[in-house]
């Protein structure tokens, strides 16, 4: 039956309890049970995001003249992002609603900039590794572009030679991830950057996951005397644009990401400028019209609440949890896919069906993603996982041992998680 609007309004106390009941079957992310979707870094951080969001809940980023506060906050957030990514003086960017929008906007900017400066004959092509996020195909579908996905190397990173071989006269963009979502490994961005420079192509680095984590993980590694992370930021001359999500490892409220460009001219190609309607000129940088002031204020507040030291401490918690998970995988002979150095790790099982173990974990209340070709469980760690990791590893071991003993196979081989 279709629900209709209640005739009379209800009071908040009743609605609040209905909402609380609505969530009882959701994954218990506050207890660290969500290994995807939620980036829990403590109740204090959430409170800051919540309060800041509430203070600007009605304000609209569409109107910078009406809300100079939001304009200033956004510009400071972008400045912070640029400085974290070693961006040159002429670099710029803006906040968006999330990783997908950041990626789509970079594709739009690349398409329009290329049309003007390096036009190609036929459908413009974007060359990406197999592990790139589906947002690139979504963008291509919406914008009349073509995506070519190339197989990965044995270490699950982008195969730069295969991508170079795929570049043709229609190619406008190369993509690498820092890191990719499926395996959490960082693509060889230095080599992709060199290829981009050599062939005059636009390289987009998808750092939706690593953007606000990698600079701090680098400090954790330096402190522990570990080798540095592979370089992937604007210090590499071939990098034209990047997407970095605040609502992932920036720990801010959902609906916040950043898209950055090496050059102001690239950014200009992102902006949509229109004036052929009764209200005159409407100049919008993003796909959205109305932009939630709360998401901007929450991002600004959390960045300032945590500061560099806070983010390094959070990265340290993730680093320790990841190393414990890797040691666990080694002990149980579970192959880890590639060399994950940040927060995501995927692993399989040579002695049993890993997807069956994943299903068992799900039934036991732990929500993780899965990968295919080869099959694996994928875990995306947040600082909030460190204290509960023993519980996860105990359950994982139970499931692995049981599946190995029974030879059971997951009935549901469909690995979609949404
Ligand atoms: C590497 C990567 N890129 C892009 C995205 C898309 O981000 P969003 O879900 O915020 O649109 C994700 C999401 O997990 C991601 O992991």
Coordinates of C-alpha atoms and ligand atoms in Angstrom, one line a residue:
X1 CA 0.0 0.0 0.0
X2 CA 1.3 3.4 -0.9
X3 CA 2.0 5.6 2.1
X4 CA 0.2 9.0 2.2
X5 CA 1.1 12.1 4.1
X6 CA -0.4 12.0 7.6
X7 CA -3.3 14.4 8.0
X8 CA -2.1 15.9 11.3
X9 CA 1.5 16.4 12.3
X10 CA 3.1 14.3 15.0
X11 CA 5.3 15.4 17.8
X12 CA 9.1 15.0 17.7
X13 CA 9.3 12.6 20.7
X14 CA 7.1 10.1 18.8
X15 CA 8.9 10.6 15.5
X16 CA 12.3 10.3 17.2
X17 CA 11.4 6.9 18.7
X18 CA 10.0 5.7 15.3
X19 CA 13.3 6.7 13.7
X20 CA 15.3 4.9 16.3
X21 CA 13.2 1.8 15.8
X22 CA 13.7 2.1 12.0
X23 CA 17.4 1.7 12.4
X24 CA 17.4 -1.4 14.7
X25 CA 18.1 -3.8 11.8
X26 CA 20.8 -1.7 10.2
X27 CA 24.4 -2.7 10.5
X28 CA 25.7 -1.7 14.0
X29 CA 28.4 0.7 12.7
X30 CA 28.9 2.4 16.0
X31 CA 30.1 -1.0 17.3
X32 CA 32.6 -1.1 14.3
X33 CA 30.5 -3.7 12.4
X34 CA 30.5 -1.8 9.1
X35 CA 33.7 -2.4 7.0
X36 CA 32.3 -0.1 4.3
X37 CA 30.0 2.9 4.0
X38 CA 30.8 4.5 7.4
X39 CA 34.0 6.1 8.6
X40 CA 33.8 6.1 12.3
X41 CA 36.4 8.1 14.1
X42 CA 34.8 8.8 17.4
X43 CA 31.7 10.3 18.9
X44 CA 33.5 13.6 19.6
X45 CA 34.3 14.1 15.9
X46 CA 30.7 13.2 14.9
X47 CA 29.4 15.7 17.4
X48 CA 31.5 18.4 15.9
X49 CA 30.2 17.5 12.4
X50 CA 26.7 17.2 13.7
X51 CA 26.7 20.6 15.4
X52 CA 28.4 22.4 12.6
X53 CA 25.9 20.9 10.1
X54 CA 23.0 22.0 12.3
X55 CA 24.3 25.6 12.5
X56 CA 24.2 25.9 8.7
X57 CA 21.4 23.5 7.9
X58 CA 19.3 26.0 6.0
X59 CA 22.1 28.0 4.4
X60 CA 22.7 27.4 0.7
X61 CA 26.1 27.3 -1.1
X62 CA 24.3 28.3 -4.3
X63 CA 24.3 31.9 -3.1
X64 CA 27.8 33.0 -2.2
X65 CA 26.7 36.6 -2.1
X66 CA 24.0 35.8 0.4
X67 CA 26.2 33.5 2.4
X68 CA 29.8 34.8 2.3
X69 CA 30.4 32.5 5.3
X70 CA 30.0 29.4 3.2
X71 CA 32.1 30.9 0.4
X72 CA 34.9 31.5 2.9
X73 CA 34.6 28.1 4.5
X74 CA 34.6 26.3 1.1
X75 CA 37.6 28.3 0.0
X76 CA 39.5 27.4 3.2
X77 CA 38.6 23.7 2.8
X78 CA 39.9 23.8 -0.8
X79 CA 43.1 25.6 0.3
X80 CA 43.7 22.9 2.9
X81 CA 43.2 20.2 0.3
X82 CA 45.5 22.0 -2.2
X83 CA 48.2 22.3 0.4
X84 CA 48.0 18.7 1.5
X85 CA 48.4 17.7 -2.2
X86 CA 51.5 19.9 -3.0
X87 CA 49.4 21.9 -5.5
X88 CA 51.1 24.6 -7.5
X89 CA 50.1 28.3 -7.0
X90 CA 47.7 28.4 -9.9
X91 CA 45.8 25.2 -8.7
X92 CA 42.2 25.5 -7.6
X93 CA 39.0 23.5 -7.1
X94 CA 35.8 23.3 -5.2
X95 CA 33.7 21.2 -2.8
X96 CA 31.2 18.7 -4.3
X97 CA 28.5 16.4 -2.9
X98 CA 30.8 13.2 -3.0
X99 CA 33.3 11.2 -4.9
X100 CA 31.0 10.4 -7.8
X101 CA 30.3 14.1 -8.4
X102 CA 34.0 15.0 -8.1
X103 CA 34.9 12.4 -10.7
X104 CA 32.0 13.4 -13.0
X105 CA 33.0 17.1 -12.8
X106 CA 36.7 16.3 -13.6
X107 CA 35.5 14.3 -16.6
X108 CA 33.3 17.2 -17.7
X109 CA 36.2 19.6 -17.3
X110 CA 38.5 17.4 -19.2
X111 CA 36.0 16.9 -22.0
X112 CA 35.3 20.6 -22.4
X113 CA 38.9 21.7 -22.0
X114 CA 40.0 19.1 -24.6
X115 CA 37.3 20.1 -27.0
X116 CA 38.7 23.6 -27.0
X117 CA 42.4 22.9 -26.8
X118 CA 43.0 19.4 -28.2
X119 CA 39.9 18.4 -30.1
X120 CA 39.7 14.7 -31.2
X121 CA 37.7 13.2 -34.0
X122 CA 35.0 10.8 -32.9
X123 CA 34.0 9.8 -29.3
X124 CA 36.6 11.0 -26.8
X125 CA 38.0 8.1 -24.9
X126 CA 39.0 7.6 -21.2
X127 CA 41.6 4.9 -20.4
X128 CA 41.3 3.4 -16.9
X129 CA 42.5 0.3 -15.0
X130 CA 40.0 -2.5 -14.3
X131 CA 40.0 -1.4 -10.7
X132 CA 38.8 2.2 -11.3
X133 CA 35.5 3.2 -9.7
X134 CA 32.3 2.7 -11.7
X135 CA 31.7 6.5 -11.5
X136 CA 34.0 6.8 -14.6
X137 CA 31.6 4.7 -16.6
X138 CA 28.6 6.6 -15.2
X139 CA 30.3 9.8 -16.2
X140 CA 31.1 8.5 -19.7
X141 CA 27.5 7.3 -20.1
X142 CA 26.1 10.7 -19.1
X143 CA 28.6 12.8 -21.2
X144 CA 29.0 10.9 -24.4
X145 CA 32.5 9.6 -23.7
X146 CA 33.9 6.1 -24.0
X147 CA 35.7 4.2 -21.3
X148 CA 38.3 1.5 -22.0
X149 CA 39.1 -0.7 -18.9
X150 CA 42.5 -2.4 -19.0
X151 CA 43.5 -5.5 -17.0
X152 CA 45.7 -5.0 -14.0
X153 CA 49.2 -6.2 -13.3
X154 CA 49.8 -9.2 -11.0
X155 CA 50.1 -6.9 -8.0
X156 CA 46.6 -5.5 -8.7
X157 CA 47.9 -2.1 -9.8
X158 CA 47.3 -0.4 -13.1
X159 CA 49.3 -1.8 -16.0
X160 CA 50.8 1.4 -17.4
X161 CA 52.2 -0.4 -20.5
X162 CA 48.7 -1.8 -21.4
X163 CA 47.2 1.7 -20.8
X164 CA 49.9 3.2 -23.0
X165 CA 49.1 0.7 -25.8
X166 CA 45.4 1.5 -25.5
X167 CA 46.0 5.3 -26.0
X168 CA 44.9 6.3 -29.5
X169 CA 44.0 9.5 -31.3
X170 CA 40.6 9.7 -29.5
X171 CA 42.1 9.4 -26.0
X172 CA 41.7 12.5 -23.8
X173 CA 42.1 11.1 -20.2
X174 CA 44.0 8.6 -18.2
X175 CA 42.9 7.5 -14.7
X176 CA 44.8 6.1 -11.8
X177 CA 43.6 5.5 -8.2
X178 CA 45.2 6.4 -4.9
X179 CA 44.1 3.8 -3.8
X180 CA 41.6 1.9 -5.8
X181 CA 38.5 0.8 -3.9
X182 CA 38.6 -3.0 -4.6
X183 CA 42.1 -3.8 -3.3
X184 CA 43.3 -0.6 -1.6
X185 CA 46.5 -0.5 -3.6
X186 CA 48.0 2.8 -5.1
X187 CA 48.4 2.7 -8.9
X188 CA 51.8 3.7 -10.4
X189 CA 50.8 7.4 -10.7
X190 CA 54.4 8.5 -11.3
X191 CA 54.5 6.4 -14.5
X192 CA 51.0 7.3 -15.5
X193 CA 52.0 11.0 -15.1
X194 CA 55.0 10.5 -17.3
X195 CA 52.8 8.9 -19.9
X196 CA 50.3 11.7 -19.6
X197 CA 53.1 14.3 -20.2
X198 CA 54.6 12.4 -23.1
X199 CA 51.3 11.9 -24.9
X200 CA 49.7 15.3 -23.9
X201 CA 46.9 13.7 -22.0
X202 CA 44.9 14.7 -18.9
X203 CA 45.6 12.4 -15.9
X204 CA 42.9 12.2 -13.2
X205 CA 43.9 10.7 -9.9
X206 CA 41.0 9.3 -8.0
X207 CA 42.0 9.8 -4.4
X208 CA 38.5 9.7 -3.0
X209 CA 39.7 7.2 -0.5
X210 CA 43.3 8.3 -0.1
X211 CA 43.0 12.1 -0.4
X212 CA 42.6 12.8 3.3
X213 CA 44.4 9.7 4.6
X214 CA 47.6 9.2 2.6
X215 CA 49.3 12.5 3.7
X216 CA 48.8 11.4 7.3
X217 CA 49.6 7.8 6.8
X218 CA 52.9 9.0 5.2
X219 CA 53.7 10.6 8.6
X220 CA 52.8 7.5 10.5
X221 CA 55.1 5.5 8.2
X222 CA 58.0 8.0 8.6
X223 CA 57.6 7.8 12.3
X224 CA 57.8 4.0 12.2
X225 CA 60.8 4.1 10.0
X226 CA 58.9 2.4 7.1
X227 CA 59.5 3.2 3.4
X228 CA 57.5 6.1 2.0
X229 CA 54.2 5.6 0.2
X230 CA 54.3 5.8 -3.6
X231 CA 53.9 9.4 -4.8
X232 CA 50.6 10.4 -6.4
X233 CA 49.9 14.1 -5.7
X234 CA 50.5 17.3 -7.7
X235 CA 54.2 17.1 -7.1
X236 CA 54.1 14.8 -10.2
X237 CA 53.8 17.2 -13.2
X238 CA 51.5 14.9 -15.2
X239 CA 48.6 15.0 -12.6
X240 CA 45.9 17.4 -14.0
X241 CA 43.0 16.8 -11.5
X242 CA 42.1 14.7 -8.5
X243 CA 39.0 13.7 -6.5
X244 CA 39.3 13.6 -2.7
X245 CA 36.4 12.7 -0.4
X246 CA 35.9 14.6 2.8
X247 CA 33.1 12.3 3.9
X248 CA 35.4 9.3 3.9
X249 CA 38.8 9.8 5.6
X250 CA 38.1 13.5 6.3
X251 CA 35.5 12.1 8.8
X252 CA 33.1 14.9 7.9
X253 CA 29.3 14.7 7.4
X254 CA 28.1 12.9 4.2
X255 CA 27.7 15.0 1.1
X256 CA 31.3 16.4 1.0
X257 CA 34.2 15.9 -1.4
X258 CA 36.7 18.0 -3.2
X259 CA 37.8 18.2 -6.8
X260 CA 41.1 19.9 -7.5
X261 CA 42.8 21.1 -10.7
X262 CA 46.4 21.9 -11.4
X263 CA 45.4 24.9 -13.5
X264 CA 42.6 27.5 -13.2
X265 CA 41.8 27.0 -16.9
X266 CA 41.0 23.4 -16.2
X267 CA 38.6 24.4 -13.4
X268 CA 36.9 27.0 -15.7
X269 CA 36.0 24.2 -18.0
X270 CA 34.0 22.6 -15.1
X271 CA 31.8 25.6 -14.5
X272 CA 28.4 25.9 -16.2
X273 CA 27.5 29.5 -17.1
X274 CA 24.0 30.3 -18.4
X275 CA 21.9 33.4 -18.8
X276 CA 19.2 32.8 -21.4
X277 CA 16.2 32.7 -18.9
X278 CA 14.3 35.3 -17.0
X279 CA 16.5 35.5 -14.0
X280 CA 19.7 36.3 -15.8
X281 CA 23.1 34.8 -15.3
X282 CA 23.4 31.6 -13.3
X283 CA 27.0 30.4 -12.9
X284 CA 27.2 27.1 -11.1
X285 CA 30.5 25.3 -10.5
X286 CA 29.0 21.8 -9.7
X287 CA 26.2 19.6 -11.0
X288 CA 23.9 20.6 -8.1
X289 CA 22.1 23.9 -7.9
X290 CA 21.3 24.2 -4.2
X291 CA 24.4 23.1 -2.2
X292 CA 23.9 22.1 1.5
X293 CA 25.6 24.7 3.7
X294 CA 25.7 22.0 6.5
X295 CA 28.1 19.8 4.6
X296 CA 30.4 22.7 3.9
X297 CA 30.3 23.9 7.6
X298 CA 30.8 20.3 8.9
X299 CA 33.8 19.8 6.7
X300 CA 35.4 23.1 7.7
X301 CA 34.7 22.3 11.4
X302 CA 36.1 18.7 11.4
X303 CA 39.3 19.7 9.5
X304 CA 39.9 22.4 12.2
X305 CA 38.8 20.2 15.1
X306 CA 41.2 17.4 14.2
X307 CA 44.1 19.4 12.7
X308 CA 47.2 17.6 11.3
X309 CA 47.9 15.9 14.7
X310 CA 44.4 14.6 15.0
X311 CA 44.5 13.1 11.5
X312 CA 47.9 11.5 12.0
X313 CA 46.6 9.9 15.2
X314 CA 43.6 8.5 13.3
X315 CA 45.9 7.2 10.5
X316 CA 48.0 5.5 13.2
X317 CA 44.9 3.6 14.4
X318 CA 44.2 2.5 10.9
X319 CA 47.8 1.5 10.3
X320 CA 47.9 -0.7 13.4
X321 CA 44.6 -2.4 12.6
X322 CA 45.7 -3.0 9.0
X323 CA 48.9 -4.6 10.1
X324 CA 47.0 -6.8 12.6
X325 CA 44.7 -7.9 9.8
X326 CA 47.7 -8.7 7.5
X327 CA 49.3 -10.7 10.3
X328 CA 46.1 -12.6 10.8
X329 CA 45.9 -13.3 7.0
X330 CA 49.5 -14.6 7.0
X331 CA 48.7 -16.9 10.0
X332 CA 45.6 -18.4 8.4
X333 CA 47.3 -18.6 4.9
X334 CA 44.8 -16.1 3.4
X335 CA 46.4 -14.4 0.3
X336 CA 46.3 -10.6 0.5
X337 CA 45.7 -9.1 -2.9
X338 CA 48.6 -6.7 -3.7
X339 CA 50.4 -4.5 -1.3
X340 CA 47.7 -2.5 0.6
X341 CA 49.4 0.4 2.5
X342 CA 46.4 2.5 3.5
X343 CA 43.0 1.4 4.9
X344 CA 41.6 -1.1 2.4
X345 CA 42.7 -4.7 2.2
X346 CA 41.2 -7.6 0.2
X347 CA 42.0 -11.3 0.7
X348 CA 41.0 -14.7 -0.5
X349 CA 41.4 -18.3 0.6
X350 CA 43.2 -21.0 -1.3
X351 CA 41.7 -23.7 1.0
X352 CA 38.0 -22.8 1.0
X353 CA 35.3 -20.5 -0.5
X354 CA 36.0 -17.1 0.8
X355 CA 32.6 -15.8 -0.3
X356 CA 31.0 -18.5 2.0
X357 CA 33.1 -17.2 4.9
X358 CA 31.9 -13.6 3.9
X359 CA 28.3 -14.7 4.0
X360 CA 28.9 -16.2 7.4
X361 CA 30.4 -13.0 8.6
X362 CA 27.4 -11.1 7.3
X363 CA 25.0 -13.4 9.2
X364 CA 27.0 -12.8 12.3
X365 CA 26.5 -9.0 11.9
X366 CA 29.8 -7.9 10.3
X367 CA 29.3 -6.1 7.0
X368 CA 32.1 -6.1 4.5
X369 CA 32.4 -5.8 0.7
X370 CA 33.5 -8.6 -1.6
X371 CA 35.6 -8.7 -4.7
X372 CA 35.6 -11.0 -7.7
X373 CA 38.3 -12.3 -10.2
X374 CA 39.7 -13.5 -7.8
X375 CA 37.1 -13.9 -5.1
X376 CA 37.8 -12.1 -1.9
X377 CA 36.5 -10.3 1.2
X378 CA 37.3 -6.6 1.1
X379 CA 37.7 -4.6 4.4
X380 CA 37.8 -0.8 4.6
X381 CA 39.2 0.1 8.0
X382 CA 38.4 3.2 10.0
X383 CA 39.9 4.4 13.3
X384 CA 36.8 3.0 15.1
X385 CA 37.7 -0.6 14.1
X386 CA 40.9 -0.8 16.1
X387 CA 39.2 -1.5 19.4
X388 CA 36.8 -4.1 18.0
X389 CA 39.2 -5.8 15.6
X390 CA 39.7 -8.9 17.9
X391 CA 36.0 -9.6 17.7
X392 CA 36.1 -9.4 13.9
X393 CA 39.1 -11.6 13.6
X394 CA 37.7 -14.2 16.0
X395 CA 34.5 -14.4 13.9
X396 CA 36.4 -14.4 10.6
X397 CA 38.6 -17.3 11.9
X398 CA 35.5 -19.2 13.0
X399 CA 34.0 -18.8 9.5
X400 CA 37.1 -19.6 7.6
X401 CA 37.8 -22.8 9.7
X402 CA 34.1 -23.9 9.3
X403 CA 34.0 -23.3 5.6
X404 CA 37.3 -25.2 5.1
X405 CA 36.1 -28.1 7.1
X406 CA 32.7 -28.4 5.4
X407 CA 33.8 -27.5 1.9
X408 CA 30.8 -25.2 1.8
X409 CA 30.2 -22.8 -1.1
X410 CA 28.3 -19.5 -0.9
X411 CA 24.8 -20.0 -2.5
X412 CA 24.8 -16.4 -3.6
X413 CA 27.8 -15.9 -5.9
X414 CA 26.5 -12.4 -6.7
X415 CA 29.0 -10.1 -5.2
X416 CA 27.0 -6.9 -5.3
X417 CA 26.9 -5.2 -2.0
X418 CA 24.4 -2.5 -2.7
Ligands
LIG1 C1 38.1 5.0 -5.1 C2 36.7 5.6 -5.0 N1 36.3 6.5 -6.0 C3 35.1 7.0 -6.0 C4 34.1 6.7 -5.0 C5 32.7 7.2 -5.1 O1 32.5 8.0 -4.0 P1 31.0 8.4 -3.5 O2 30.4 7.1 -3.1 O3 31.2 9.4 -2.5 O4 30.3 9.0 -4.7 C6 34.5 5.7 -4.1 C7 33.5 5.2 -3.1 O5 33.7 4.3 -2.3 C8 35.8 5.2 -4.1 O6 36.1 4.2 -3.2

